[in-house]
Amino acid sequence: MKLRDVPRHFATPLVNPAYPPVVPQFTNREYLNIVYRTDADALRTVVPEPLEIDEPLVRFEVMRMGDVTGYGPYTEAGQAIEVRYEGERGEYLHAMYLDNFPATASGREASAYPKTVGSPALYADHGALVGVLDYGSLRVATATMGYKHYAMDAEEAAAQIAVPTYMLKLVPGFDGAPQVAQLVRSEITDVVVKEAWTGPARLQLFAHVLAPMADLPVREVVSASHVLTDLTLSPVKPVHDYLTR
């Protein structure tokens, strides 16, 4: 392979990249969202400046992707923390667990999503919508919500999932020193809400050293939603460079 040809490739392995060069479009993306109040001190230890915290609120989410360009169906679970950046309200993506390697690799390398492996699931069970996350053979999270108890305003549902999201892009050099250290911003676009529901909900988090979701403990469940939507993920943009400021 010629020198000039190497930069034309976007990922390794060169002849079989770990993920495709696509802007993901999601069809029938189904959410279970549970917003809960946690300990403010716990948030301060994990939310990086210059992001700011008002109320100590976390959104636990389980997402079943009905169809995704380039990746196919998969399921994802994670935690998003309510924050502000320069007066704009958004969410800091704290942790994401997937059962699809190409989507995991793409999210980490091409963007900055804090994705790692896990076994999430979303399903209905005897009148309850159930979202779970296992890490290996152990349960990390169990969320339950009354199945389609009350219709939810579509605009309210879209606003909940389409807030700006902030992530850390951290790439070490070969000597272990940071080569890239940026706070980046992304958002969801082209949102079409097909169904939206709310109802009573509960959330249990279980301690695991490699999936420490319980380090942000549940003190009070604030709200819950069940949303079915189509959407697009926009590319990330750097908003703060930790190596130059």
PDB file of C-alpha atoms in Angstrom:
ATOM      1  CA  MET A   1       0.000   0.000   0.000  1.00  0.00           C
ATOM      2  CA  LYS A   2       1.371   3.408  -1.012  1.00  0.00           C
ATOM      3  CA  LEU A   3       2.008   6.134   1.560  1.00  0.00           C
ATOM      4  CA  ARG A   4      -0.674   8.345   0.062  1.00  0.00           C
ATOM      5  CA  ASP A   5      -3.256   5.564   0.316  1.00  0.00           C
ATOM      6  CA  VAL A   6      -2.951   4.962   4.069  1.00  0.00           C
ATOM      7  CA  PRO A   7      -4.774   8.168   5.203  1.00  0.00           C
ATOM      8  CA  ARG A   8      -7.654   7.335   2.881  1.00  0.00           C
ATOM      9  CA  HIS A   9      -8.662   4.570   5.267  1.00  0.00           C
ATOM     10  CA  PHE A  10     -10.701   5.545   8.335  1.00  0.00           C
ATOM     11  CA  ALA A  11     -10.237   2.576  10.678  1.00  0.00           C
ATOM     12  CA  THR A  12      -8.357  -0.651  11.215  1.00  0.00           C
ATOM     13  CA  PRO A  13      -8.056  -3.435  10.194  1.00  0.00           C
ATOM     14  CA  LEU A  14      -7.361  -1.769   6.845  1.00  0.00           C
ATOM     15  CA  VAL A  15      -9.029  -4.461   4.746  1.00  0.00           C
ATOM     16  CA  ASN A  16     -11.874  -5.032   7.202  1.00  0.00           C
ATOM     17  CA  PRO A  17     -12.559  -1.916   9.333  1.00  0.00           C
ATOM     18  CA  ALA A  18     -14.265  -2.445  12.679  1.00  0.00           C
ATOM     19  CA  TYR A  19     -17.138  -0.139  11.690  1.00  0.00           C
ATOM     20  CA  PRO A  20     -18.584   1.387   8.499  1.00  0.00           C
ATOM     21  CA  PRO A  21     -18.146   5.029   7.372  1.00  0.00           C
ATOM     22  CA  VAL A  22     -21.769   6.054   7.924  1.00  0.00           C
ATOM     23  CA  VAL A  23     -23.729   8.714   9.786  1.00  0.00           C
ATOM     24  CA  PRO A  24     -26.040   6.483  11.831  1.00  0.00           C
ATOM     25  CA  GLN A  25     -29.751   6.861  11.211  1.00  0.00           C
ATOM     26  CA  PHE A  26     -32.027   5.149  13.718  1.00  0.00           C
ATOM     27  CA  THR A  27     -35.436   3.716  12.875  1.00  0.00           C
ATOM     28  CA  ASN A  28     -37.752   2.577  15.678  1.00  0.00           C
ATOM     29  CA  ARG A  29     -35.364   3.482  18.497  1.00  0.00           C
ATOM     30  CA  GLU A  30     -37.215   2.590  21.695  1.00  0.00           C
ATOM     31  CA  TYR A  31     -36.283   4.265  24.984  1.00  0.00           C
ATOM     32  CA  LEU A  32     -36.946   3.529  28.613  1.00  0.00           C
ATOM     33  CA  ASN A  33     -35.840   6.655  30.494  1.00  0.00           C
ATOM     34  CA  ILE A  34     -35.834   6.992  34.273  1.00  0.00           C
ATOM     35  CA  VAL A  35     -34.697  10.326  35.698  1.00  0.00           C
ATOM     36  CA  TYR A  36     -33.575  10.056  39.296  1.00  0.00           C
ATOM     37  CA  ARG A  37     -32.054  12.205  41.986  1.00  0.00           C
ATOM     38  CA  THR A  38     -28.638  11.181  43.304  1.00  0.00           C
ATOM     39  CA  ASP A  39     -25.963  12.550  45.653  1.00  0.00           C
ATOM     40  CA  ALA A  40     -24.490  15.883  44.571  1.00  0.00           C
ATOM     41  CA  ASP A  41     -21.076  14.935  45.953  1.00  0.00           C
ATOM     42  CA  ALA A  42     -21.058  11.761  43.864  1.00  0.00           C
ATOM     43  CA  LEU A  43     -21.723  13.803  40.717  1.00  0.00           C
ATOM     44  CA  ARG A  44     -18.946  16.271  41.500  1.00  0.00           C
ATOM     45  CA  THR A  45     -16.400  13.460  41.440  1.00  0.00           C
ATOM     46  CA  VAL A  46     -17.288  12.352  37.889  1.00  0.00           C
ATOM     47  CA  VAL A  47     -18.517  15.446  36.003  1.00  0.00           C
ATOM     48  CA  PRO A  48     -15.553  17.280  34.429  1.00  0.00           C
ATOM     49  CA  GLU A  49     -15.197  21.044  34.442  1.00  0.00           C
ATOM     50  CA  PRO A  50     -16.110  23.323  32.724  1.00  0.00           C
ATOM     51  CA  LEU A  51     -19.486  21.545  32.905  1.00  0.00           C
ATOM     52  CA  GLU A  52     -21.649  22.738  35.791  1.00  0.00           C
ATOM     53  CA  ILE A  53     -24.230  20.932  37.915  1.00  0.00           C
ATOM     54  CA  ASP A  54     -27.466  22.455  39.159  1.00  0.00           C
ATOM     55  CA  GLU A  55     -29.704  19.683  40.467  1.00  0.00           C
ATOM     56  CA  PRO A  56     -28.159  16.238  41.049  1.00  0.00           C
ATOM     57  CA  LEU A  57     -30.211  14.490  38.352  1.00  0.00           C
ATOM     58  CA  VAL A  58     -29.267  11.425  36.325  1.00  0.00           C
ATOM     59  CA  ARG A  59     -31.157   9.832  33.437  1.00  0.00           C
ATOM     60  CA  PHE A  60     -30.831   6.059  33.291  1.00  0.00           C
ATOM     61  CA  GLU A  61     -31.689   4.870  29.807  1.00  0.00           C
ATOM     62  CA  VAL A  62     -32.135   1.581  28.009  1.00  0.00           C
ATOM     63  CA  MET A  63     -32.441   1.886  24.230  1.00  0.00           C
ATOM     64  CA  ARG A  64     -33.474  -0.890  21.877  1.00  0.00           C
ATOM     65  CA  MET A  65     -32.392   0.049  18.364  1.00  0.00           C
ATOM     66  CA  GLY A  66     -34.919  -1.359  15.918  1.00  0.00           C
ATOM     67  CA  ASP A  67     -32.703  -0.679  12.897  1.00  0.00           C
ATOM     68  CA  VAL A  68     -29.496   1.336  12.483  1.00  0.00           C
ATOM     69  CA  THR A  69     -27.709   2.054   9.206  1.00  0.00           C
ATOM     70  CA  GLY A  70     -24.381   0.234   9.165  1.00  0.00           C
ATOM     71  CA  TYR A  71     -24.937  -1.641  12.439  1.00  0.00           C
ATOM     72  CA  GLY A  72     -28.315  -3.336  12.451  1.00  0.00           C
ATOM     73  CA  PRO A  73     -30.440  -3.824  15.587  1.00  0.00           C
ATOM     74  CA  TYR A  74     -28.801  -3.713  19.014  1.00  0.00           C
ATOM     75  CA  THR A  75     -29.479  -2.609  22.600  1.00  0.00           C
ATOM     76  CA  GLU A  76     -27.708  -0.034  24.754  1.00  0.00           C
ATOM     77  CA  ALA A  77     -27.950   1.187  28.356  1.00  0.00           C
ATOM     78  CA  GLY A  78     -26.277   4.014  30.220  1.00  0.00           C
ATOM     79  CA  GLN A  79     -26.339   7.066  32.452  1.00  0.00           C
ATOM     80  CA  ALA A  80     -26.617  10.712  31.375  1.00  0.00           C
ATOM     81  CA  ILE A  81     -26.101  13.495  33.924  1.00  0.00           C
ATOM     82  CA  GLU A  82     -27.941  16.821  33.728  1.00  0.00           C
ATOM     83  CA  VAL A  83     -25.408  19.665  33.289  1.00  0.00           C
ATOM     84  CA  ARG A  84     -24.941  23.195  31.960  1.00  0.00           C
ATOM     85  CA  TYR A  85     -22.240  24.524  29.646  1.00  0.00           C
ATOM     86  CA  GLU A  86     -21.998  28.271  29.071  1.00  0.00           C
ATOM     87  CA  GLY A  87     -25.623  28.643  30.105  1.00  0.00           C
ATOM     88  CA  GLU A  88     -26.916  25.862  27.835  1.00  0.00           C
ATOM     89  CA  ARG A  89     -28.697  22.946  29.500  1.00  0.00           C
ATOM     90  CA  GLY A  90     -27.600  19.516  28.356  1.00  0.00           C
ATOM     91  CA  GLU A  91     -26.429  16.101  29.500  1.00  0.00           C
ATOM     92  CA  TYR A  92     -22.995  14.656  30.174  1.00  0.00           C
ATOM     93  CA  LEU A  93     -22.785  11.068  28.975  1.00  0.00           C
ATOM     94  CA  HIS A  94     -21.238   9.217  31.882  1.00  0.00           C
ATOM     95  CA  ALA A  95     -21.354   5.574  30.789  1.00  0.00           C
ATOM     96  CA  MET A  96     -22.809   3.476  27.944  1.00  0.00           C
ATOM     97  CA  TYR A  97     -22.983  -0.330  27.641  1.00  0.00           C
ATOM     98  CA  LEU A  98     -23.705  -2.072  24.308  1.00  0.00           C
ATOM     99  CA  ASP A  99     -24.124  -5.552  22.863  1.00  0.00           C
ATOM    100  CA  ASN A 100     -22.789  -4.575  19.406  1.00  0.00           C
ATOM    101  CA  PHE A 101     -19.036  -4.282  18.810  1.00  0.00           C
ATOM    102  CA  PRO A 102     -19.062  -2.181  15.583  1.00  0.00           C
ATOM    103  CA  ALA A 103     -21.304   0.419  17.260  1.00  0.00           C
ATOM    104  CA  THR A 104     -19.065   0.372  20.331  1.00  0.00           C
ATOM    105  CA  ALA A 105     -15.852   0.839  18.333  1.00  0.00           C
ATOM    106  CA  SER A 106     -17.336   3.562  16.133  1.00  0.00           C
ATOM    107  CA  GLY A 107     -18.780   5.453  19.082  1.00  0.00           C
ATOM    108  CA  ARG A 108     -15.412   5.502  20.851  1.00  0.00           C
ATOM    109  CA  GLU A 109     -13.050   6.078  17.903  1.00  0.00           C
ATOM    110  CA  ALA A 110     -14.986   8.189  15.425  1.00  0.00           C
ATOM    111  CA  SER A 111     -16.790  10.196  18.111  1.00  0.00           C
ATOM    112  CA  ALA A 112     -16.292  10.289  21.874  1.00  0.00           C
ATOM    113  CA  TYR A 113     -19.117   8.205  23.306  1.00  0.00           C
ATOM    114  CA  PRO A 114     -18.067   6.414  26.535  1.00  0.00           C
ATOM    115  CA  LYS A 115     -19.088   3.004  25.196  1.00  0.00           C
ATOM    116  CA  THR A 116     -18.045  -0.398  26.458  1.00  0.00           C
ATOM    117  CA  VAL A 117     -19.389  -3.934  26.392  1.00  0.00           C
ATOM    118  CA  GLY A 118     -22.480  -5.056  28.265  1.00  0.00           C
ATOM    119  CA  SER A 119     -25.683  -7.063  27.932  1.00  0.00           C
ATOM    120  CA  PRO A 120     -28.706  -4.736  28.100  1.00  0.00           C
ATOM    121  CA  ALA A 121     -32.278  -5.720  27.268  1.00  0.00           C
ATOM    122  CA  LEU A 122     -35.673  -4.023  26.986  1.00  0.00           C
ATOM    123  CA  TYR A 123     -38.928  -5.975  27.026  1.00  0.00           C
ATOM    124  CA  ALA A 124     -42.487  -6.108  28.355  1.00  0.00           C
ATOM    125  CA  ASP A 125     -43.247  -8.460  31.243  1.00  0.00           C
ATOM    126  CA  HIS A 126     -46.700  -8.911  32.840  1.00  0.00           C
ATOM    127  CA  GLY A 127     -47.805  -5.295  32.425  1.00  0.00           C
ATOM    128  CA  ALA A 128     -44.401  -3.732  33.054  1.00  0.00           C
ATOM    129  CA  LEU A 129     -41.773  -2.370  30.722  1.00  0.00           C
ATOM    130  CA  VAL A 130     -38.470  -3.822  31.929  1.00  0.00           C
ATOM    131  CA  GLY A 131     -34.968  -2.582  31.183  1.00  0.00           C
ATOM    132  CA  VAL A 132     -31.974  -4.498  32.468  1.00  0.00           C
ATOM    133  CA  LEU A 133     -28.203  -4.353  32.184  1.00  0.00           C
ATOM    134  CA  ASP A 134     -25.881  -7.262  32.885  1.00  0.00           C
ATOM    135  CA  TYR A 135     -22.091  -7.065  32.893  1.00  0.00           C
ATOM    136  CA  GLY A 136     -20.791 -10.550  32.273  1.00  0.00           C
ATOM    137  CA  SER A 137     -22.965 -12.864  34.336  1.00  0.00           C
ATOM    138  CA  LEU A 138     -23.930 -10.260  36.951  1.00  0.00           C
ATOM    139  CA  ARG A 139     -26.899  -7.881  37.072  1.00  0.00           C
ATOM    140  CA  VAL A 140     -25.940  -4.202  37.199  1.00  0.00           C
ATOM    141  CA  ALA A 141     -29.310  -2.458  36.758  1.00  0.00           C
ATOM    142  CA  THR A 142     -33.017  -3.298  36.755  1.00  0.00           C
ATOM    143  CA  ALA A 143     -35.598  -0.697  35.736  1.00  0.00           C
ATOM    144  CA  THR A 144     -39.364  -1.197  35.657  1.00  0.00           C
ATOM    145  CA  MET A 145     -42.140   1.105  34.457  1.00  0.00           C
ATOM    146  CA  GLY A 146     -45.878   0.648  34.131  1.00  0.00           C
ATOM    147  CA  TYR A 147     -46.468  -0.311  30.491  1.00  0.00           C
ATOM    148  CA  LYS A 148     -48.128   2.559  28.579  1.00  0.00           C
ATOM    149  CA  HIS A 149     -50.122   3.895  31.518  1.00  0.00           C
ATOM    150  CA  TYR A 150     -50.442   7.522  30.378  1.00  0.00           C
ATOM    151  CA  ALA A 151     -49.886   9.174  27.020  1.00  0.00           C
ATOM    152  CA  MET A 152     -47.037  11.704  27.001  1.00  0.00           C
ATOM    153  CA  ASP A 153     -46.813  14.890  24.951  1.00  0.00           C
ATOM    154  CA  ALA A 154     -44.678  14.204  21.864  1.00  0.00           C
ATOM    155  CA  GLU A 155     -42.875  17.549  22.054  1.00  0.00           C
ATOM    156  CA  GLU A 156     -41.970  16.928  25.681  1.00  0.00           C
ATOM    157  CA  ALA A 157     -40.648  13.480  24.774  1.00  0.00           C
ATOM    158  CA  ALA A 158     -38.571  14.883  21.897  1.00  0.00           C
ATOM    159  CA  ALA A 159     -37.143  17.603  24.146  1.00  0.00           C
ATOM    160  CA  GLN A 160     -36.054  15.013  26.704  1.00  0.00           C
ATOM    161  CA  ILE A 161     -33.953  12.976  24.273  1.00  0.00           C
ATOM    162  CA  ALA A 162     -32.744  15.774  21.969  1.00  0.00           C
ATOM    163  CA  VAL A 163     -30.879  17.943  24.486  1.00  0.00           C
ATOM    164  CA  PRO A 164     -27.212  18.648  23.681  1.00  0.00           C
ATOM    165  CA  THR A 165     -24.878  15.946  24.935  1.00  0.00           C
ATOM    166  CA  TYR A 166     -21.316  16.399  26.160  1.00  0.00           C
ATOM    167  CA  MET A 167     -18.562  13.788  26.241  1.00  0.00           C
ATOM    168  CA  LEU A 168     -14.824  13.496  26.827  1.00  0.00           C
ATOM    169  CA  LYS A 169     -12.552  12.675  23.899  1.00  0.00           C
ATOM    170  CA  LEU A 170      -9.410  11.185  25.467  1.00  0.00           C
ATOM    171  CA  VAL A 171      -6.677   9.683  23.281  1.00  0.00           C
ATOM    172  CA  PRO A 172      -3.301   8.797  24.823  1.00  0.00           C
ATOM    173  CA  GLY A 173      -0.020   8.978  22.935  1.00  0.00           C
ATOM    174  CA  PHE A 174       2.404   6.076  22.769  1.00  0.00           C
ATOM    175  CA  ASP A 175       4.143   7.333  25.913  1.00  0.00           C
ATOM    176  CA  GLY A 176       0.874   7.321  27.843  1.00  0.00           C
ATOM    177  CA  ALA A 177       0.643  11.120  27.925  1.00  0.00           C
ATOM    178  CA  PRO A 178      -2.601  12.633  26.608  1.00  0.00           C
ATOM    179  CA  GLN A 179      -2.527  13.332  22.887  1.00  0.00           C
ATOM    180  CA  VAL A 180      -6.153  14.472  22.675  1.00  0.00           C
ATOM    181  CA  ALA A 181      -8.124  15.723  25.686  1.00  0.00           C
ATOM    182  CA  GLN A 182     -11.282  17.549  24.635  1.00  0.00           C
ATOM    183  CA  LEU A 183     -14.806  18.187  25.810  1.00  0.00           C
ATOM    184  CA  VAL A 184     -17.058  17.634  22.795  1.00  0.00           C
ATOM    185  CA  ARG A 185     -20.694  18.328  22.026  1.00  0.00           C
ATOM    186  CA  SER A 186     -23.242  16.438  19.966  1.00  0.00           C
ATOM    187  CA  GLU A 187     -26.999  16.353  19.583  1.00  0.00           C
ATOM    188  CA  ILE A 188     -29.801  14.288  18.139  1.00  0.00           C
ATOM    189  CA  THR A 189     -31.533  15.644  15.038  1.00  0.00           C
ATOM    190  CA  ASP A 190     -34.423  14.721  12.713  1.00  0.00           C
ATOM    191  CA  VAL A 191     -36.453  13.472  15.673  1.00  0.00           C
ATOM    192  CA  VAL A 192     -39.808  11.866  14.852  1.00  0.00           C
ATOM    193  CA  VAL A 193     -41.701  10.711  17.946  1.00  0.00           C
ATOM    194  CA  LYS A 194     -44.015   7.827  17.069  1.00  0.00           C
ATOM    195  CA  GLU A 195     -45.188   6.955  20.583  1.00  0.00           C
ATOM    196  CA  ALA A 196     -44.576   8.455  24.012  1.00  0.00           C
ATOM    197  CA  TRP A 197     -45.801   7.240  27.392  1.00  0.00           C
ATOM    198  CA  THR A 198     -45.188   7.848  31.066  1.00  0.00           C
ATOM    199  CA  GLY A 199     -46.074   6.060  34.288  1.00  0.00           C
ATOM    200  CA  PRO A 200     -44.799   4.864  37.661  1.00  0.00           C
ATOM    201  CA  ALA A 201     -41.250   3.521  37.708  1.00  0.00           C
ATOM    202  CA  ARG A 202     -38.585   1.961  39.887  1.00  0.00           C
ATOM    203  CA  LEU A 203     -34.818   1.605  39.447  1.00  0.00           C
ATOM    204  CA  GLN A 204     -32.300  -0.643  41.199  1.00  0.00           C
ATOM    205  CA  LEU A 205     -28.533  -0.343  40.693  1.00  0.00           C
ATOM    206  CA  PHE A 206     -26.104  -3.020  41.868  1.00  0.00           C
ATOM    207  CA  ALA A 207     -22.429  -2.519  42.690  1.00  0.00           C
ATOM    208  CA  HIS A 208     -19.885  -3.823  40.175  1.00  0.00           C
ATOM    209  CA  VAL A 209     -16.249  -2.738  40.007  1.00  0.00           C
ATOM    210  CA  LEU A 210     -16.181  -2.695  36.177  1.00  0.00           C
ATOM    211  CA  ALA A 211     -19.651  -1.214  35.734  1.00  0.00           C
ATOM    212  CA  PRO A 212     -19.919   1.235  38.655  1.00  0.00           C
ATOM    213  CA  MET A 213     -23.368   2.649  37.897  1.00  0.00           C
ATOM    214  CA  ALA A 214     -24.321   2.280  41.566  1.00  0.00           C
ATOM    215  CA  ASP A 215     -21.681   4.892  42.450  1.00  0.00           C
ATOM    216  CA  LEU A 216     -24.450   7.337  41.457  1.00  0.00           C
ATOM    217  CA  PRO A 217     -27.056   5.941  43.872  1.00  0.00           C
ATOM    218  CA  VAL A 218     -30.807   6.272  43.420  1.00  0.00           C
ATOM    219  CA  ARG A 219     -32.260   8.597  46.065  1.00  0.00           C
ATOM    220  CA  GLU A 220     -35.569   9.433  44.375  1.00  0.00           C
ATOM    221  CA  VAL A 221     -37.205   8.567  41.049  1.00  0.00           C
ATOM    222  CA  VAL A 222     -38.278  11.873  39.493  1.00  0.00           C
ATOM    223  CA  SER A 223     -39.887  10.828  36.197  1.00  0.00           C
ATOM    224  CA  ALA A 224     -40.079   8.061  33.610  1.00  0.00           C
ATOM    225  CA  SER A 225     -40.839   7.807  29.918  1.00  0.00           C
ATOM    226  CA  HIS A 226     -41.222   5.196  27.205  1.00  0.00           C
ATOM    227  CA  VAL A 227     -40.547   6.639  23.743  1.00  0.00           C
ATOM    228  CA  LEU A 228     -40.461   5.191  20.234  1.00  0.00           C
ATOM    229  CA  THR A 229     -38.727   7.412  17.697  1.00  0.00           C
ATOM    230  CA  ASP A 230     -36.718   7.827  14.501  1.00  0.00           C
ATOM    231  CA  LEU A 231     -33.627  10.069  14.682  1.00  0.00           C
ATOM    232  CA  THR A 232     -30.146  10.917  13.439  1.00  0.00           C
ATOM    233  CA  LEU A 233     -26.942  11.456  15.416  1.00  0.00           C
ATOM    234  CA  SER A 234     -25.031  14.576  14.416  1.00  0.00           C
ATOM    235  CA  PRO A 235     -21.200  14.581  14.357  1.00  0.00           C
ATOM    236  CA  VAL A 236     -19.386  15.722  17.487  1.00  0.00           C
ATOM    237  CA  LYS A 237     -17.735  19.139  17.762  1.00  0.00           C
ATOM    238  CA  PRO A 238     -14.996  20.132  20.249  1.00  0.00           C
ATOM    239  CA  VAL A 239     -15.987  22.888  22.673  1.00  0.00           C
ATOM    240  CA  HIS A 240     -13.053  22.823  25.113  1.00  0.00           C
ATOM    241  CA  ASP A 241      -9.437  21.675  24.736  1.00  0.00           C
ATOM    242  CA  TYR A 242      -7.873  20.663  28.064  1.00  0.00           C
ATOM    243  CA  LEU A 243      -4.344  20.672  26.599  1.00  0.00           C
ATOM    244  CA  THR A 244      -4.387  24.300  25.463  1.00  0.00           C
ATOM    245  CA  ARG A 245      -6.444  26.014  28.194  1.00  0.00           C
TER     246      ARG A 245
END
